[in-house]
PDB file of C-alpha atoms in Angstrom:
ATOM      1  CA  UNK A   1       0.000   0.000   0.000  1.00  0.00           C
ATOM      2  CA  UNK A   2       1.360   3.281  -0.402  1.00  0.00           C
ATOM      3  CA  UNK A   3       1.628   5.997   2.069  1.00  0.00           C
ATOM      4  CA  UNK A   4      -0.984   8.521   2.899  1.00  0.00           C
ATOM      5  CA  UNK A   5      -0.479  12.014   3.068  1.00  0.00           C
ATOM      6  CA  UNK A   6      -2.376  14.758   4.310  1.00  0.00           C
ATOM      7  CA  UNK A   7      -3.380  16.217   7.507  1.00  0.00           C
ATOM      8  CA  UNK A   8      -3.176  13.925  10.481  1.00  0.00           C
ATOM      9  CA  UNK A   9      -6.982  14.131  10.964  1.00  0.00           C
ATOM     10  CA  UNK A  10      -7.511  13.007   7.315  1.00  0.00           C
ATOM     11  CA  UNK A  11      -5.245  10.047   7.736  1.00  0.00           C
ATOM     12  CA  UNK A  12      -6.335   8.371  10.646  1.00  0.00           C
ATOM     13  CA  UNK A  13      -9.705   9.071   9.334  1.00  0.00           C
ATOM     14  CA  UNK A  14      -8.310   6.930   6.320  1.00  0.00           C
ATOM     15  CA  UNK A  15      -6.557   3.948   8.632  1.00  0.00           C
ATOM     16  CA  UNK A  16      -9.601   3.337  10.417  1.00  0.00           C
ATOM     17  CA  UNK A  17     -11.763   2.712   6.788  1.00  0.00           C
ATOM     18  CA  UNK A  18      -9.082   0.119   6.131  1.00  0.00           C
ATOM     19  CA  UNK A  19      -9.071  -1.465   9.375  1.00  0.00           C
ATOM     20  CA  UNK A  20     -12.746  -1.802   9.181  1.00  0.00           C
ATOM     21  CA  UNK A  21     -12.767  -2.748   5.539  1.00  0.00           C
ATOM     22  CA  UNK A  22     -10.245  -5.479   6.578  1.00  0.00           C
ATOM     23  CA  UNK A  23     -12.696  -6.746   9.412  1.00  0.00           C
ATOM     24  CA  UNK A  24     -10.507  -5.526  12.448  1.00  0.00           C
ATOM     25  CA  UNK A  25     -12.789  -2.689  13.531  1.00  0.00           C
ATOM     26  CA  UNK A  26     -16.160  -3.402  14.197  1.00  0.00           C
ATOM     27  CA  UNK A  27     -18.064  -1.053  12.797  1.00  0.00           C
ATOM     28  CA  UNK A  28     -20.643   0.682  14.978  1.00  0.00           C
ATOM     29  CA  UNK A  29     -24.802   0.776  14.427  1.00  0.00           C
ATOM     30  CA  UNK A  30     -25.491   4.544  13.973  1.00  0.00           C
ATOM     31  CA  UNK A  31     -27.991   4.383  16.736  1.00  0.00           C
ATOM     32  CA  UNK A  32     -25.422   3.273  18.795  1.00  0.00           C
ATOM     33  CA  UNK A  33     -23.137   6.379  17.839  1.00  0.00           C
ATOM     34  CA  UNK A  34     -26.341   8.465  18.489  1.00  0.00           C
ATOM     35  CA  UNK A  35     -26.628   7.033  21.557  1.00  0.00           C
ATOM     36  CA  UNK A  36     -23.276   7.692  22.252  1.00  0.00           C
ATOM     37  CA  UNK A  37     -23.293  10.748  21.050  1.00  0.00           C
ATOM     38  CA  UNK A  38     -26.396  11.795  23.015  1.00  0.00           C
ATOM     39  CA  UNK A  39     -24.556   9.921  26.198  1.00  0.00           C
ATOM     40  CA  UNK A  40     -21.788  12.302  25.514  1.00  0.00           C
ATOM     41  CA  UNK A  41     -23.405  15.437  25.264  1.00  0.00           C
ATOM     42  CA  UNK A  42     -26.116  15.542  28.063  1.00  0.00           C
ATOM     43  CA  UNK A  43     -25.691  18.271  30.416  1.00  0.00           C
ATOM     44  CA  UNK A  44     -25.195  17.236  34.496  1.00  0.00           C
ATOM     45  CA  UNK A  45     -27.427  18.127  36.757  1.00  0.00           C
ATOM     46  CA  UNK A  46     -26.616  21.796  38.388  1.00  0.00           C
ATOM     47  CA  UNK A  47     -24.301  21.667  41.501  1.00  0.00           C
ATOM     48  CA  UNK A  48     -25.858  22.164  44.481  1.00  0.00           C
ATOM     49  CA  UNK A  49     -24.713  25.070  46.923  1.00  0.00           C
ATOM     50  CA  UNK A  50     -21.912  23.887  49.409  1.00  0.00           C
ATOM     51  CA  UNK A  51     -22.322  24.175  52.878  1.00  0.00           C
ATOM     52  CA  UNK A  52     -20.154  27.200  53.170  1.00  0.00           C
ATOM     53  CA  UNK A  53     -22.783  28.927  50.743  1.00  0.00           C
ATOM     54  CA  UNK A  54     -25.467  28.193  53.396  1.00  0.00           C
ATOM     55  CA  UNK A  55     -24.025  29.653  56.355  1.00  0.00           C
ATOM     56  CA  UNK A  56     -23.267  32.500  54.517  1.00  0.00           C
ATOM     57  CA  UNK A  57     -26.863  33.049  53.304  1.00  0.00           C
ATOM     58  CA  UNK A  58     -27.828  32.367  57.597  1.00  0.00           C
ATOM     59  CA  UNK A  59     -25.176  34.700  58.682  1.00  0.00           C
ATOM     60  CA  UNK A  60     -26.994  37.630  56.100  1.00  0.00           C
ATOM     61  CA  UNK A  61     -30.154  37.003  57.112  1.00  0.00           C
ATOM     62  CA  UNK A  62     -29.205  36.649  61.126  1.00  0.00           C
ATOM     63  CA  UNK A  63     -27.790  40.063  60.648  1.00  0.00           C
ATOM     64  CA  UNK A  64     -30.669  41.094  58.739  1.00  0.00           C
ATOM     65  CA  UNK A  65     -32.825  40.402  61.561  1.00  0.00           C
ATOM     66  CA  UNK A  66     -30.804  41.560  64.277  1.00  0.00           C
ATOM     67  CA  UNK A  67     -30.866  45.157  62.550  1.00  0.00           C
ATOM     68  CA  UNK A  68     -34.937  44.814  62.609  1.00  0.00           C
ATOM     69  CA  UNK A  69     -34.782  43.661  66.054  1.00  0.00           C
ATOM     70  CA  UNK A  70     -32.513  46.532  66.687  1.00  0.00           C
ATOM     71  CA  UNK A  71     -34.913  49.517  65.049  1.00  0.00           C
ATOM     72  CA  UNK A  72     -37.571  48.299  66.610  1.00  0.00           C
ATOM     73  CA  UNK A  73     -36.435  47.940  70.068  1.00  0.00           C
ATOM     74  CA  UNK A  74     -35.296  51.617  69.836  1.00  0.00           C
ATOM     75  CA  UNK A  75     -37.910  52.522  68.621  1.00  0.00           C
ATOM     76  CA  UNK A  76     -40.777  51.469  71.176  1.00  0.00           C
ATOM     77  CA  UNK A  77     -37.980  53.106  73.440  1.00  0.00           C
ATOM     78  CA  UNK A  78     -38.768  56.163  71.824  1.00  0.00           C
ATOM     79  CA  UNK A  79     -42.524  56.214  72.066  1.00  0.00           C
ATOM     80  CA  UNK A  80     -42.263  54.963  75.083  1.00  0.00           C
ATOM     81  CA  UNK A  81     -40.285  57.864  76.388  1.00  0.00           C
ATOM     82  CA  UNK A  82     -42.801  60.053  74.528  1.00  0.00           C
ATOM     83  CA  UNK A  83     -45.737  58.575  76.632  1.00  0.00           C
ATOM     84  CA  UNK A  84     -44.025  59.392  79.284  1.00  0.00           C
ATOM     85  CA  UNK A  85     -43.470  62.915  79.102  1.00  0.00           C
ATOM     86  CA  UNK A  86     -46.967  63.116  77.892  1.00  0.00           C
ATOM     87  CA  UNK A  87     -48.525  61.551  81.135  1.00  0.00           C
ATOM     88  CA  UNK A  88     -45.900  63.679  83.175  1.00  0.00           C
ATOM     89  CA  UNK A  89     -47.611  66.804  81.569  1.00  0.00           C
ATOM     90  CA  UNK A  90     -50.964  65.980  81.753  1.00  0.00           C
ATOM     91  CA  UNK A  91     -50.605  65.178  85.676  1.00  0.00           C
ATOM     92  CA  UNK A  92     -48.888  68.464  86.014  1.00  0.00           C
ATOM     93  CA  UNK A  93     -52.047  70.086  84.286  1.00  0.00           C
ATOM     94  CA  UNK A  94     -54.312  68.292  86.474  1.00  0.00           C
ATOM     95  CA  UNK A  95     -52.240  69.705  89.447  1.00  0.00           C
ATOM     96  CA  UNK A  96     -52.397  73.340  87.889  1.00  0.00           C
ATOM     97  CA  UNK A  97     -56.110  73.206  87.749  1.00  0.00           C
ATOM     98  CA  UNK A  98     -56.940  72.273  91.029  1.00  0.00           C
ATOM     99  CA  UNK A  99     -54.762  74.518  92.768  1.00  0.00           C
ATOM    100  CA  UNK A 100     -55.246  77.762  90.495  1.00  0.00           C
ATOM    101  CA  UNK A 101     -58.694  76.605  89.658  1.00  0.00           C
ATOM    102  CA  UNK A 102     -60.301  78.875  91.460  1.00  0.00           C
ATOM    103  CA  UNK A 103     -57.444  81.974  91.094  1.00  0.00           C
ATOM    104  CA  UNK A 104     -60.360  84.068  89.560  1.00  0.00           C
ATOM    105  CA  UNK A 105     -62.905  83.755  92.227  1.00  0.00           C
ATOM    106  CA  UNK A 106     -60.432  84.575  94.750  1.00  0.00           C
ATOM    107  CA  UNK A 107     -59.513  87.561  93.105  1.00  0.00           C
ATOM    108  CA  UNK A 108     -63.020  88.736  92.541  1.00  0.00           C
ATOM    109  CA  UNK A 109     -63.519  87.808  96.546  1.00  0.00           C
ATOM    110  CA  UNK A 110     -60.553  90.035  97.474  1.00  0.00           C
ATOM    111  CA  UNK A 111     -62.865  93.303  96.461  1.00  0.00           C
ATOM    112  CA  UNK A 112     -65.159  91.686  98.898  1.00  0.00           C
ATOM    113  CA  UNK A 113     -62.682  92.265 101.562  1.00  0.00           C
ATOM    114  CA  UNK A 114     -61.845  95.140 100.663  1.00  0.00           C
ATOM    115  CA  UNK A 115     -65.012  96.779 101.013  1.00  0.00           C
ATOM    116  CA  UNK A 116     -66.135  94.785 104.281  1.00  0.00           C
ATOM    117  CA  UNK A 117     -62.406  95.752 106.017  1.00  0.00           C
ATOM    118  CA  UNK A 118     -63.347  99.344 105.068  1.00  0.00           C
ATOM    119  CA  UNK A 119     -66.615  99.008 106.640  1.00  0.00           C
ATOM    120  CA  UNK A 120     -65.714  97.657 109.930  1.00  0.00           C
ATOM    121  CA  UNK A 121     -63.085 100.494 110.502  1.00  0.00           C
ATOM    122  CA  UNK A 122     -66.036 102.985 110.049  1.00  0.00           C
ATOM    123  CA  UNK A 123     -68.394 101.076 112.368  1.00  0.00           C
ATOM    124  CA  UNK A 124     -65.109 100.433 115.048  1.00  0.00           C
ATOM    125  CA  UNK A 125     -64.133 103.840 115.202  1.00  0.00           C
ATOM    126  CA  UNK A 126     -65.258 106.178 118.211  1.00  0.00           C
ATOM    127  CA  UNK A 127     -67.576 108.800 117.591  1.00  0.00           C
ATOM    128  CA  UNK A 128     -69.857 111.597 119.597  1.00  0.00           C
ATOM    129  CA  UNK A 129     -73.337 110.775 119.945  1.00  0.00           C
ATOM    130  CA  UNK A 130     -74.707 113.489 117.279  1.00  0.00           C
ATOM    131  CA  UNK A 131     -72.591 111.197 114.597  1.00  0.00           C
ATOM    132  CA  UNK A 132     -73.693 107.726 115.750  1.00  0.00           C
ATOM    133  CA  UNK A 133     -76.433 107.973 113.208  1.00  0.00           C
ATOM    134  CA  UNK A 134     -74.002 109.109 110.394  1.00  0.00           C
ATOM    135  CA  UNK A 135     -71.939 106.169 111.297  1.00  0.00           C
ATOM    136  CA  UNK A 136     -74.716 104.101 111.059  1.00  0.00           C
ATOM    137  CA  UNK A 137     -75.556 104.823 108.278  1.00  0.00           C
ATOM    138  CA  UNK A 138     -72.266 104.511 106.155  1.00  0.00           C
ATOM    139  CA  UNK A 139     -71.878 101.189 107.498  1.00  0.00           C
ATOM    140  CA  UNK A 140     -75.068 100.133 106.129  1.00  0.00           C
ATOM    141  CA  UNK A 141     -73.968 101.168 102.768  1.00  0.00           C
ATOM    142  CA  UNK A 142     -70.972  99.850 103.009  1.00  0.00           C
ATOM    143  CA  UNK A 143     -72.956  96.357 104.170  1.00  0.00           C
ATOM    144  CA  UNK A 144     -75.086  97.034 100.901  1.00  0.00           C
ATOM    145  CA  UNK A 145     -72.796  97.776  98.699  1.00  0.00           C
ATOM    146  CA  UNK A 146     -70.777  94.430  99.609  1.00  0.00           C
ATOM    147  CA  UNK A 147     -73.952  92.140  99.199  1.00  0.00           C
ATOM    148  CA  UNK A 148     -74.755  93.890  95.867  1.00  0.00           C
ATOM    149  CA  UNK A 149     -70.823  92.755  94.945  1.00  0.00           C
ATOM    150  CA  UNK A 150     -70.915  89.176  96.411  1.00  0.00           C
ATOM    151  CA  UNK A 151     -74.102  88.633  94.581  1.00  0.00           C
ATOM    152  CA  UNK A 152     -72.381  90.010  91.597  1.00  0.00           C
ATOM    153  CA  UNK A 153     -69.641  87.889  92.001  1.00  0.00           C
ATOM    154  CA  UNK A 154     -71.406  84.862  93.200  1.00  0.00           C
ATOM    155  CA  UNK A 155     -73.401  85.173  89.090  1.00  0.00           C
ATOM    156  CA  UNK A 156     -70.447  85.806  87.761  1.00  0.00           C
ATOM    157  CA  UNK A 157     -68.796  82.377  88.257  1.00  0.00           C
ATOM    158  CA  UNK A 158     -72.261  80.406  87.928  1.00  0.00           C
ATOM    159  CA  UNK A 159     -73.313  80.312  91.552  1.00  0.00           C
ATOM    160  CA  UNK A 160     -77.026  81.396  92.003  1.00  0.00           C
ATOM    161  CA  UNK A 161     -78.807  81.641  95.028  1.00  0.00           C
ATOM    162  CA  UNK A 162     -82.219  79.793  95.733  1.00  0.00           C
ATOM    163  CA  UNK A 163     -85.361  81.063  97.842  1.00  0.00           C
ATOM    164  CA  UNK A 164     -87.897  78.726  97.423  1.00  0.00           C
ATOM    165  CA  UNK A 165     -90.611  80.628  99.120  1.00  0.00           C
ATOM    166  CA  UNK A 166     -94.032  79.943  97.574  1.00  0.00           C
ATOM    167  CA  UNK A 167     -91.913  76.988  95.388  1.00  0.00           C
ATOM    168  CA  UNK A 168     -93.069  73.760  95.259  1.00  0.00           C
ATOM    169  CA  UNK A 169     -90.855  71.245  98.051  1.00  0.00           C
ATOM    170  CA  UNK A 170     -88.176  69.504  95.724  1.00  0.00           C
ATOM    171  CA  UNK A 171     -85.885  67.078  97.498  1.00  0.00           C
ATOM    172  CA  UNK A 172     -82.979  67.873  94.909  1.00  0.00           C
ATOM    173  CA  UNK A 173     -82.985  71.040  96.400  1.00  0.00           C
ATOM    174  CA  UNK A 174     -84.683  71.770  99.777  1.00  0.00           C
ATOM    175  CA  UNK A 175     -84.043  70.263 103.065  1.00  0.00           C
ATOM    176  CA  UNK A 176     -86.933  70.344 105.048  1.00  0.00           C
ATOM    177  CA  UNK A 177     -86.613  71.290 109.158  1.00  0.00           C
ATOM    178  CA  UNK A 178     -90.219  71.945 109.870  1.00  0.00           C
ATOM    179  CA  UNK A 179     -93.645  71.280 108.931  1.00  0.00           C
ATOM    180  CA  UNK A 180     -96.049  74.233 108.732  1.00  0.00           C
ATOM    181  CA  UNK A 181     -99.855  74.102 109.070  1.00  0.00           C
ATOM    182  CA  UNK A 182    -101.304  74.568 105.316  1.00  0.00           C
ATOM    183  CA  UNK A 183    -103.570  77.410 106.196  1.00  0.00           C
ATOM    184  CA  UNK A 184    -104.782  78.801 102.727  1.00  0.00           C
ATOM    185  CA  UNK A 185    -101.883  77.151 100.496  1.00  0.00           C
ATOM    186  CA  UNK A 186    -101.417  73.613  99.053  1.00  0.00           C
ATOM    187  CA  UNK A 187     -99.377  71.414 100.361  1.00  0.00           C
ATOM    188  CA  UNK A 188     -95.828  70.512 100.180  1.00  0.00           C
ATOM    189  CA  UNK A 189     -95.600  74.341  99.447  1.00  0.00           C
ATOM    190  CA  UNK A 190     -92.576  75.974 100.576  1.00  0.00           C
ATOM    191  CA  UNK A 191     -93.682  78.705 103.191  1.00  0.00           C
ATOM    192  CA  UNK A 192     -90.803  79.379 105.323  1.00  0.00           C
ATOM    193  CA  UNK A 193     -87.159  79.434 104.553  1.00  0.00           C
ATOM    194  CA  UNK A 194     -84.605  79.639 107.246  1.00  0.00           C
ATOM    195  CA  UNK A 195     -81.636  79.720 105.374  1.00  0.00           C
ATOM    196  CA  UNK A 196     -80.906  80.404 101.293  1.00  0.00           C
ATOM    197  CA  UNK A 197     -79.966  77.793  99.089  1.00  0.00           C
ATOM    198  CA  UNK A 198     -77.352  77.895  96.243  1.00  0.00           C
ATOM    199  CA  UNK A 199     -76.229  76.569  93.095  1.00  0.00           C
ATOM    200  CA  UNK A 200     -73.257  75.972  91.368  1.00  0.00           C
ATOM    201  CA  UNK A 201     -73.588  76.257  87.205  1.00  0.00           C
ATOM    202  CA  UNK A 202     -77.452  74.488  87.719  1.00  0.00           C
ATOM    203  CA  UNK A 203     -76.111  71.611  90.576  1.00  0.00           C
ATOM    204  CA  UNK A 204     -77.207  72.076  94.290  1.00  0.00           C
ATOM    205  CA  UNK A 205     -74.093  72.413  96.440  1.00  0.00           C
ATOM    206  CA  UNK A 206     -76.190  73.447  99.621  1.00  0.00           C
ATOM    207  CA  UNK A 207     -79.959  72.878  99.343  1.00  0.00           C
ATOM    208  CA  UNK A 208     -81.710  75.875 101.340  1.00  0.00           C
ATOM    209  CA  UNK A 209     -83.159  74.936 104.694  1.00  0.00           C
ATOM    210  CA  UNK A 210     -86.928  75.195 104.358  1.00  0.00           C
ATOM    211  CA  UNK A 211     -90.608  74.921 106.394  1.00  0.00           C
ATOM    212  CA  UNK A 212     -93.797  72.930 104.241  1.00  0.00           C
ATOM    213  CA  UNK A 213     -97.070  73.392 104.457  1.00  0.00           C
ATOM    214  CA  UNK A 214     -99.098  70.182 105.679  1.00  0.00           C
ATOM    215  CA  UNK A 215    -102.880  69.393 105.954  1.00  0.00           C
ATOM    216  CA  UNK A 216    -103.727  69.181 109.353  1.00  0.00           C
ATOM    217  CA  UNK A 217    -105.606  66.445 110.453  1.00  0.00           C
ATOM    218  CA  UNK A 218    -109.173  67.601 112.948  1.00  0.00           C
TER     219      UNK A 218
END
């Protein structure tokens, strides 16, 4: 035989024809070189992640969560501190109120005292008998003129005073400490009144002290 030539490819392409032409090569079935072929070229399944992978993915997400655990604990911290001062506030309000609560009816009352100290050093004083009279008399202004201001005081803050005389007896608001013969009025009429009731913005903080009129029994 003579000698090939050519590439190297093209050559042993060309021995193995003559080795299977010769019968030492058997040759294969083509569905067994698909088969092969096919064998050859199938893709592996994918890796799976190593075990350092997975920490590394617990480690992110432990850290993750830490920083969420973190924000959040600071900041119900905050709020909570904010409720706080809040409460603190309000309490100190509360305090305010019922101590200066009633700053403007003590000012109002302090023109009450005014006028009554003024009247008692007129009525204290010593005087001849021929001014007695004049005395008198400017001490009952001065009396007047301080019930006209207590009463105008007493509306101005919502206090009203109650007498029931001729009223019909209410239990909200009278107290009764006598009974009274009805002689020409109905009973459970109020007919006597020993002492004024009063009321604070329409509520009874002292019910007046009163007499009723009863049937009497022959």
């Amino acid at each position: 035989a003579g000698k090939d030539f050519g590439p190297p490819a093209v050559v042993l392409v060309r021995h193995k024809r003559k080795l299977r032409s010769r019968g030492w090569i058997p040759a294969f079935s083509t569905a067994a070189q698909s088969s092969a072929g096919e064998d050859c070229s199938s893709n592996d399944p994918p890796a799976e992640p190593g075990p350092l992978l997975a920490e590394e993915a617990l480690e992110h997400k432990a850290l993750r969560l830490q920083k969420e655990v973190r924000d959040l604990t600071e900041r119900y911290q905050k709020a909570l501190a904010d409720s706080e001062h809040v409460r603190r506030r309000t309490q100190k309000f509360v305090e305010d109120a019922k101590i200066f609560g009633i700053q403007s009816f003590c000012k109002d009352l302090v023109e009450i005292a005014d006028i009554l100290e003024k009247a008692i050093k007129h009525g204290s004083g010593e005087a001849e008998p021929a001014d007695q009279k004049t005395t008198l008399n400017k001490v009952f202004e001065g009396l007047s003129l301080l019930q006209a201001k207590l009463q105008s005081v007493f509306a101005k803050h919502g206090l009203q005073k109650m007498t029931p005389l001729g009223d019909k007896y209410d239990p909200y608001d009278h107290e009764i400490v006598c009974h009274i013969p009805a002689d020409g009025v109905q009973p459970g009429t109020v007919t006597l009144v020993t002492q004024d009731g009063y009321k604070l913005h329409g509520r009874t903080i002292r019910p007046a002290q009163v007499g009723v009129a009863v049937e009497t029994q022959e």
